C-alpha cells in the first residue's frame, strides 16, 4: 500500500517532465531567396525575362539577380539567405527603369523570409 501512495505522490512530477527533443527545430538544407521578382509589360501584361536586368543593393553589397522559371513564369531570384535592407532596380531596353522603395529582408530561425514582388515596366 505504501508503494502505491508513494507512486501516486511522485506521479505528477514524472508527468511534468518533458523531453528536450520535442523542442528541436529541424531546418532544411536548401538556400532560400529573399528577393523574388516577377516582371511584366505594363501595357500587354506579358511576362518579361529576355534582356531584363535586376540589380539588388544593400549598402555596399550589390547582386545581379538571375531568372528562374516558376510554373512557366520567370522569377528573378537573389539575396539568398541574406538579411538586409535592399533597393532593387529593374531595367530593359525600350522600357522605363523601375527603382523600388526600401525592402527589409528578415529571417526566422532557419532561413531568410522570402518576399515576392511584381514589377510592371512601362514602355518608352
Short mmCIF file of N, CA and C in Angstrom, two decimals:
data_model
loop_
_atom_site.label_atom_id
_atom_site.label_comp_id
_atom_site.label_asym_id
_atom_site.label_seq_id
_atom_site.Cartn_x
_atom_site.Cartn_y
_atom_site.Cartn_z
N UNK A 1 0.82 -1.19 0.00
CA UNK A 1 0.00 0.00 0.00
C UNK A 1 0.88 1.27 0.00
N UNK A 2 1.98 1.20 0.76
CA UNK A 2 2.88 2.35 0.83
C UNK A 2 3.48 2.65 -0.55
N UNK A 3 3.73 1.60 -1.33
CA UNK A 3 4.31 1.79 -2.66
C UNK A 3 3.33 2.51 -3.58
N UNK A 4 2.05 2.18 -3.46
CA UNK A 4 1.04 2.83 -4.29
C UNK A 4 0.92 4.31 -3.92
N UNK A 5 0.92 4.61 -2.64
CA UNK A 5 0.82 6.01 -2.19
C UNK A 5 2.06 6.78 -2.66
N UNK A 6 3.24 6.16 -2.54
CA UNK A 6 4.47 6.80 -3.00
C UNK A 6 4.42 7.05 -4.50
N UNK A 7 3.95 6.07 -5.24
CA UNK A 7 3.83 6.21 -6.70
C UNK A 7 2.86 7.32 -7.07
N UNK A 8 1.73 7.39 -6.38
CA UNK A 8 0.75 8.45 -6.64
C UNK A 8 1.31 9.82 -6.26
N UNK A 9 2.15 9.88 -5.26
CA UNK A 9 2.73 11.15 -4.81
C UNK A 9 3.75 11.68 -5.81
N UNK A 10 4.53 10.81 -6.42
CA UNK A 10 5.55 11.28 -7.36
C UNK A 10 5.08 11.29 -8.81
N UNK A 11 3.92 10.74 -9.10
CA UNK A 11 3.40 10.70 -10.47
C UNK A 11 3.30 12.08 -11.11
N UNK A 12 2.80 13.11 -10.41
CA UNK A 12 2.74 14.45 -11.05
C UNK A 12 4.12 14.96 -11.47
N UNK A 13 5.14 14.67 -10.70
CA UNK A 13 6.49 15.11 -11.06
C UNK A 13 7.00 14.37 -12.29
N UNK A 14 6.70 13.11 -12.38
CA UNK A 14 7.12 12.33 -13.55
C UNK A 14 6.39 12.78 -14.81
N UNK A 15 5.13 13.10 -14.66
CA UNK A 15 4.35 13.54 -15.82
C UNK A 15 4.70 14.97 -16.25
N UNK A 16 5.23 15.78 -15.33
CA UNK A 16 5.55 17.17 -15.65
C UNK A 16 6.85 17.31 -16.41
N UNK A 17 7.69 16.32 -16.41
CA UNK A 17 8.95 16.42 -17.13
C UNK A 17 8.68 16.35 -18.62
N UNK A 18 9.51 17.01 -19.40
CA UNK A 18 9.34 16.98 -20.85
C UNK A 18 10.65 16.60 -21.50
N UNK A 19 10.54 16.14 -22.69
CA UNK A 19 11.71 15.74 -23.45
C UNK A 19 12.22 16.94 -24.24
N UNK A 20 13.49 17.25 -24.14
CA UNK A 20 14.06 18.37 -24.88
C UNK A 20 14.00 18.16 -26.38
N UNK A 21 13.95 16.91 -26.83
CA UNK A 21 13.92 16.63 -28.26
C UNK A 21 12.67 17.17 -28.93
N UNK A 22 11.57 17.33 -28.16
CA UNK A 22 10.32 17.83 -28.74
C UNK A 22 10.44 19.30 -29.14
N UNK A 23 11.38 20.03 -28.56
CA UNK A 23 11.52 21.46 -28.83
C UNK A 23 12.52 21.76 -29.94
N UNK A 24 13.14 20.76 -30.50
CA UNK A 24 14.14 20.99 -31.53
C UNK A 24 13.48 21.45 -32.83
N UNK A 25 14.17 22.33 -33.52
CA UNK A 25 13.70 22.82 -34.81
C UNK A 25 14.61 22.21 -35.87
N UNK A 26 13.99 21.62 -36.87
CA UNK A 26 14.75 21.00 -37.94
C UNK A 26 14.69 21.89 -39.17
N UNK A 27 15.83 22.38 -39.60
CA UNK A 27 15.91 23.27 -40.75
C UNK A 27 16.31 22.48 -42.00
N UNK A 28 15.79 22.90 -43.13
CA UNK A 28 16.17 22.28 -44.39
C UNK A 28 17.54 22.79 -44.81
N UNK A 29 18.17 22.09 -45.72
CA UNK A 29 19.49 22.47 -46.20
C UNK A 29 19.43 23.36 -47.43
N UNK A 30 18.23 23.65 -47.95
CA UNK A 30 18.11 24.47 -49.15
C UNK A 30 18.36 25.95 -48.84
N UNK A 31 18.86 26.65 -49.81
CA UNK A 31 19.07 28.09 -49.67
C UNK A 31 17.82 28.80 -50.20
N UNK A 32 17.28 29.71 -49.41
CA UNK A 32 16.08 30.45 -49.80
C UNK A 32 16.46 31.83 -50.34
N UNK A 33 15.80 32.22 -51.42
CA UNK A 33 16.00 33.55 -52.00
C UNK A 33 15.12 34.55 -51.25
N UNK A 34 15.72 35.61 -50.77
CA UNK A 34 14.95 36.63 -50.08
C UNK A 34 14.15 37.51 -51.04
N UNK A 35 14.71 37.77 -52.22
CA UNK A 35 14.03 38.58 -53.23
C UNK A 35 13.57 37.70 -54.38
N UNK A 36 12.30 37.79 -54.71
CA UNK A 36 11.69 37.03 -55.82
C UNK A 36 10.85 38.02 -56.62
N UNK A 37 11.35 38.37 -57.81
CA UNK A 37 10.75 39.46 -58.57
C UNK A 37 10.27 38.97 -59.93
N UNK A 38 9.00 39.20 -60.20
CA UNK A 38 8.40 38.87 -61.48
C UNK A 38 8.21 40.19 -62.24
N UNK A 39 8.49 40.16 -63.54
CA UNK A 39 8.44 41.38 -64.35
C UNK A 39 7.43 41.19 -65.48
N UNK A 40 6.56 42.20 -65.65
CA UNK A 40 5.57 42.20 -66.73
C UNK A 40 5.66 43.50 -67.51
N UNK A 41 5.20 43.44 -68.75
CA UNK A 41 4.99 44.63 -69.56
C UNK A 41 3.68 45.26 -69.07
N UNK A 42 3.72 46.53 -68.67
CA UNK A 42 2.54 47.20 -68.10
C UNK A 42 1.41 47.36 -69.10
N UNK A 43 1.72 47.35 -70.40
CA UNK A 43 0.69 47.55 -71.43
C UNK A 43 0.10 46.22 -71.89
N UNK A 44 0.97 45.27 -72.23
CA UNK A 44 0.50 43.99 -72.78
C UNK A 44 0.22 42.94 -71.70
N UNK A 45 0.71 43.17 -70.49
CA UNK A 45 0.55 42.23 -69.37
C UNK A 45 1.32 40.92 -69.58
N UNK A 46 2.26 40.91 -70.53
CA UNK A 46 3.08 39.72 -70.78
C UNK A 46 4.27 39.70 -69.83
N UNK A 47 4.65 38.48 -69.42
CA UNK A 47 5.83 38.33 -68.57
C UNK A 47 7.08 38.61 -69.40
N UNK A 48 8.05 39.27 -68.79
CA UNK A 48 9.30 39.61 -69.46
C UNK A 48 10.45 38.91 -68.76
N UNK A 49 11.38 38.38 -69.55
CA UNK A 49 12.60 37.80 -68.96
C UNK A 49 13.82 38.09 -69.81
N UNK A 50 13.66 38.13 -71.13
CA UNK A 50 14.79 38.37 -72.02
C UNK A 50 15.21 39.82 -71.98
N UNK A 51 16.50 40.05 -71.78
CA UNK A 51 17.03 41.41 -71.78
C UNK A 51 16.76 42.18 -70.50
N UNK A 52 16.21 41.53 -69.49
CA UNK A 52 15.91 42.19 -68.21
C UNK A 52 17.15 42.13 -67.31
N UNK A 53 17.44 43.23 -66.65
CA UNK A 53 18.50 43.26 -65.64
C UNK A 53 17.86 43.69 -64.32
N UNK A 54 18.06 42.85 -63.28
CA UNK A 54 17.56 43.17 -61.95
C UNK A 54 18.77 43.21 -61.02
N UNK A 55 18.97 44.37 -60.41
CA UNK A 55 20.10 44.54 -59.50
C UNK A 55 19.57 44.92 -58.12
N UNK A 56 20.03 44.17 -57.11
CA UNK A 56 19.67 44.46 -55.72
C UNK A 56 20.89 45.04 -55.02
N UNK A 57 20.64 46.05 -54.18
CA UNK A 57 21.75 46.68 -53.46
C UNK A 57 21.36 46.87 -52.00
N UNK A 58 22.29 46.50 -51.11
CA UNK A 58 22.16 46.71 -49.67
C UNK A 58 23.47 47.35 -49.20
N UNK A 59 23.48 48.66 -49.07
CA UNK A 59 24.71 49.36 -48.72
C UNK A 59 25.74 49.18 -49.82
N UNK A 60 26.91 48.64 -49.48
CA UNK A 60 27.95 48.42 -50.49
C UNK A 60 27.81 47.07 -51.20
N UNK A 61 26.87 46.25 -50.73
CA UNK A 61 26.64 44.93 -51.36
C UNK A 61 25.74 45.10 -52.58
N UNK A 62 26.15 44.53 -53.71
CA UNK A 62 25.36 44.58 -54.94
C UNK A 62 25.29 43.18 -55.53
N UNK A 63 24.11 42.81 -56.02
CA UNK A 63 23.91 41.49 -56.62
C UNK A 63 23.00 41.61 -57.83
N UNK A 64 23.38 40.93 -58.91
CA UNK A 64 22.52 40.85 -60.09
C UNK A 64 21.70 39.56 -59.95
N UNK A 65 20.38 39.71 -59.95
CA UNK A 65 19.51 38.56 -59.76
C UNK A 65 19.38 37.78 -61.06
N UNK A 66 19.22 36.47 -60.93
CA UNK A 66 19.08 35.59 -62.09
C UNK A 66 17.63 35.14 -62.22
N UNK A 67 17.22 34.91 -63.48
CA UNK A 67 15.85 34.47 -63.75
C UNK A 67 15.76 32.94 -63.70
N UNK A 68 14.72 32.46 -63.02
CA UNK A 68 14.42 31.04 -62.95
C UNK A 68 12.93 30.88 -63.26
N UNK A 69 12.58 29.88 -64.06
CA UNK A 69 11.15 29.68 -64.35
C UNK A 69 10.43 29.08 -63.14
N UNK A 70 9.31 29.66 -62.80
CA UNK A 70 8.44 29.15 -61.74
C UNK A 70 7.08 28.93 -62.38
N UNK A 71 6.77 27.69 -62.74
CA UNK A 71 5.50 27.39 -63.42
C UNK A 71 5.38 28.20 -64.70
N UNK A 72 6.41 28.21 -65.52
CA UNK A 72 6.45 28.92 -66.80
C UNK A 72 6.46 30.44 -66.65
N UNK A 73 6.60 30.93 -65.44
CA UNK A 73 6.69 32.37 -65.19
C UNK A 73 8.12 32.66 -64.72
N UNK A 74 8.86 33.50 -65.43
CA UNK A 74 10.23 33.80 -64.99
C UNK A 74 10.22 34.64 -63.71
N UNK A 75 11.02 34.21 -62.75
CA UNK A 75 11.16 34.93 -61.48
C UNK A 75 12.64 35.22 -61.28
N UNK A 76 12.97 36.47 -61.05
CA UNK A 76 14.35 36.87 -60.77
C UNK A 76 14.57 36.70 -59.28
N UNK A 77 15.55 35.86 -58.94
CA UNK A 77 15.76 35.49 -57.54
C UNK A 77 17.16 35.87 -57.08
N UNK A 78 17.26 36.29 -55.82
CA UNK A 78 18.55 36.64 -55.25
C UNK A 78 18.47 36.93 -53.78
N UNK A 79 19.55 37.45 -53.23
CA UNK A 79 19.69 37.69 -51.78
C UNK A 79 19.44 36.39 -51.03
N UNK A 80 20.12 35.34 -51.48
CA UNK A 80 19.96 34.02 -50.86
C UNK A 80 20.49 34.04 -49.43
N UNK A 81 19.60 33.74 -48.49
CA UNK A 81 19.93 33.65 -47.06
C UNK A 81 20.66 34.89 -46.56
N UNK A 82 20.28 36.05 -47.10
CA UNK A 82 20.95 37.29 -46.71
C UNK A 82 19.93 38.32 -46.27
N UNK A 83 19.90 38.60 -44.96
CA UNK A 83 19.02 39.65 -44.45
C UNK A 83 19.64 41.01 -44.77
N UNK A 84 18.82 42.03 -44.78
CA UNK A 84 19.33 43.37 -45.06
C UNK A 84 18.21 44.29 -45.53
N UNK A 85 18.59 45.50 -45.85
CA UNK A 85 17.65 46.48 -46.38
C UNK A 85 18.09 46.81 -47.80
N UNK A 86 17.25 46.45 -48.75
CA UNK A 86 17.61 46.49 -50.16
C UNK A 86 16.80 47.54 -50.93
N UNK A 87 17.41 48.00 -52.00
CA UNK A 87 16.72 48.70 -53.08
C UNK A 87 17.05 47.88 -54.32
N UNK A 88 16.04 47.60 -55.15
CA UNK A 88 16.34 46.88 -56.39
C UNK A 88 15.86 47.69 -57.58
N UNK A 89 16.59 47.55 -58.69
CA UNK A 89 16.22 48.22 -59.93
C UNK A 89 15.98 47.16 -61.00
N UNK A 90 15.01 47.43 -61.84
CA UNK A 90 14.68 46.55 -62.96
C UNK A 90 14.76 47.39 -64.22
N UNK A 91 15.56 46.91 -65.18
CA UNK A 91 15.71 47.68 -66.42
C UNK A 91 15.68 46.76 -67.63
N UNK A 92 15.23 47.33 -68.74
CA UNK A 92 15.20 46.66 -70.03
C UNK A 92 15.19 47.74 -71.09
N UNK A 93 15.94 47.51 -72.16
CA UNK A 93 15.96 48.47 -73.26
C UNK A 93 14.55 48.66 -73.80
N UNK A 94 14.17 49.91 -74.02
CA UNK A 94 12.84 50.23 -74.54
C UNK A 94 11.80 50.43 -73.43
N UNK A 95 12.21 50.33 -72.17
CA UNK A 95 11.31 50.49 -71.02
C UNK A 95 11.91 51.48 -70.03
N UNK A 96 11.03 52.09 -69.22
CA UNK A 96 11.49 52.95 -68.15
C UNK A 96 12.04 52.07 -67.02
N UNK A 97 13.17 52.48 -66.45
CA UNK A 97 13.78 51.73 -65.34
C UNK A 97 12.93 51.89 -64.08
N UNK A 98 12.71 50.78 -63.40
CA UNK A 98 11.95 50.77 -62.15
C UNK A 98 12.93 50.70 -60.97
N UNK A 99 12.73 51.55 -59.97
CA UNK A 99 13.52 51.50 -58.73
C UNK A 99 12.55 51.33 -57.57
N UNK A 100 12.82 50.34 -56.75
CA UNK A 100 11.93 50.03 -55.63
C UNK A 100 12.12 50.98 -54.46
N UNK A 101 11.20 50.92 -53.52
CA UNK A 101 11.36 51.54 -52.21
C UNK A 101 12.31 50.62 -51.42
N UNK A 102 12.65 51.00 -50.20
CA UNK A 102 13.47 50.14 -49.35
C UNK A 102 12.70 48.87 -49.01
N UNK A 103 13.37 47.75 -49.12
CA UNK A 103 12.79 46.44 -48.81
C UNK A 103 13.65 45.82 -47.71
N UNK A 104 13.03 45.48 -46.59
CA UNK A 104 13.77 44.87 -45.48
C UNK A 104 13.54 43.37 -45.48
N UNK A 105 14.62 42.61 -45.59
CA UNK A 105 14.55 41.16 -45.51
C UNK A 105 14.97 40.71 -44.11
N UNK A 106 14.14 39.88 -43.51
CA UNK A 106 14.43 39.33 -42.19
C UNK A 106 14.55 37.82 -42.30
N UNK A 107 14.83 37.18 -41.18
CA UNK A 107 14.98 35.72 -41.19
C UNK A 107 14.29 35.14 -39.97
N UNK A 108 13.91 33.87 -40.09
CA UNK A 108 13.44 33.14 -38.93
C UNK A 108 14.61 32.32 -38.40
N UNK A 109 14.36 31.31 -37.63
CA UNK A 109 15.42 30.51 -37.03
C UNK A 109 16.26 29.81 -38.10
N UNK A 110 15.64 29.45 -39.21
CA UNK A 110 16.33 28.66 -40.23
C UNK A 110 16.76 29.44 -41.48
N UNK A 111 15.88 30.27 -42.00
CA UNK A 111 16.11 30.86 -43.32
C UNK A 111 15.68 32.32 -43.38
N UNK A 112 16.15 32.98 -44.44
CA UNK A 112 15.63 34.31 -44.76
C UNK A 112 14.16 34.13 -45.14
N UNK A 113 13.34 35.13 -44.84
CA UNK A 113 11.91 35.06 -45.17
C UNK A 113 11.73 35.67 -46.56
N UNK A 114 11.34 34.86 -47.55
CA UNK A 114 11.22 35.34 -48.93
C UNK A 114 10.12 36.39 -49.08
N UNK A 115 10.39 37.37 -49.94
CA UNK A 115 9.39 38.36 -50.31
C UNK A 115 9.23 38.35 -51.82
N UNK A 116 7.99 38.44 -52.26
CA UNK A 116 7.66 38.40 -53.69
C UNK A 116 7.21 39.78 -54.16
N UNK A 117 7.67 40.14 -55.36
CA UNK A 117 7.33 41.43 -55.94
C UNK A 117 6.93 41.26 -57.40
N UNK A 118 5.96 42.06 -57.83
CA UNK A 118 5.57 42.12 -59.24
C UNK A 118 5.90 43.52 -59.72
N UNK A 119 6.74 43.62 -60.74
CA UNK A 119 7.13 44.90 -61.32
C UNK A 119 6.52 44.98 -62.72
N UNK A 120 5.80 46.06 -62.99
CA UNK A 120 5.22 46.27 -64.31
C UNK A 120 5.99 47.41 -64.96
N UNK A 121 6.81 47.05 -65.96
CA UNK A 121 7.63 48.04 -66.65
C UNK A 121 6.80 48.79 -67.69
N UNK A 122 6.99 50.11 -67.72
CA UNK A 122 6.31 50.97 -68.68
C UNK A 122 7.17 51.12 -69.93
N UNK A 123 6.62 50.82 -71.11
CA UNK A 123 7.38 51.05 -72.33
C UNK A 123 7.66 52.54 -72.52
N UNK A 124 8.79 52.85 -73.19
CA UNK A 124 9.12 54.25 -73.50
C UNK A 124 8.20 54.79 -74.58
#
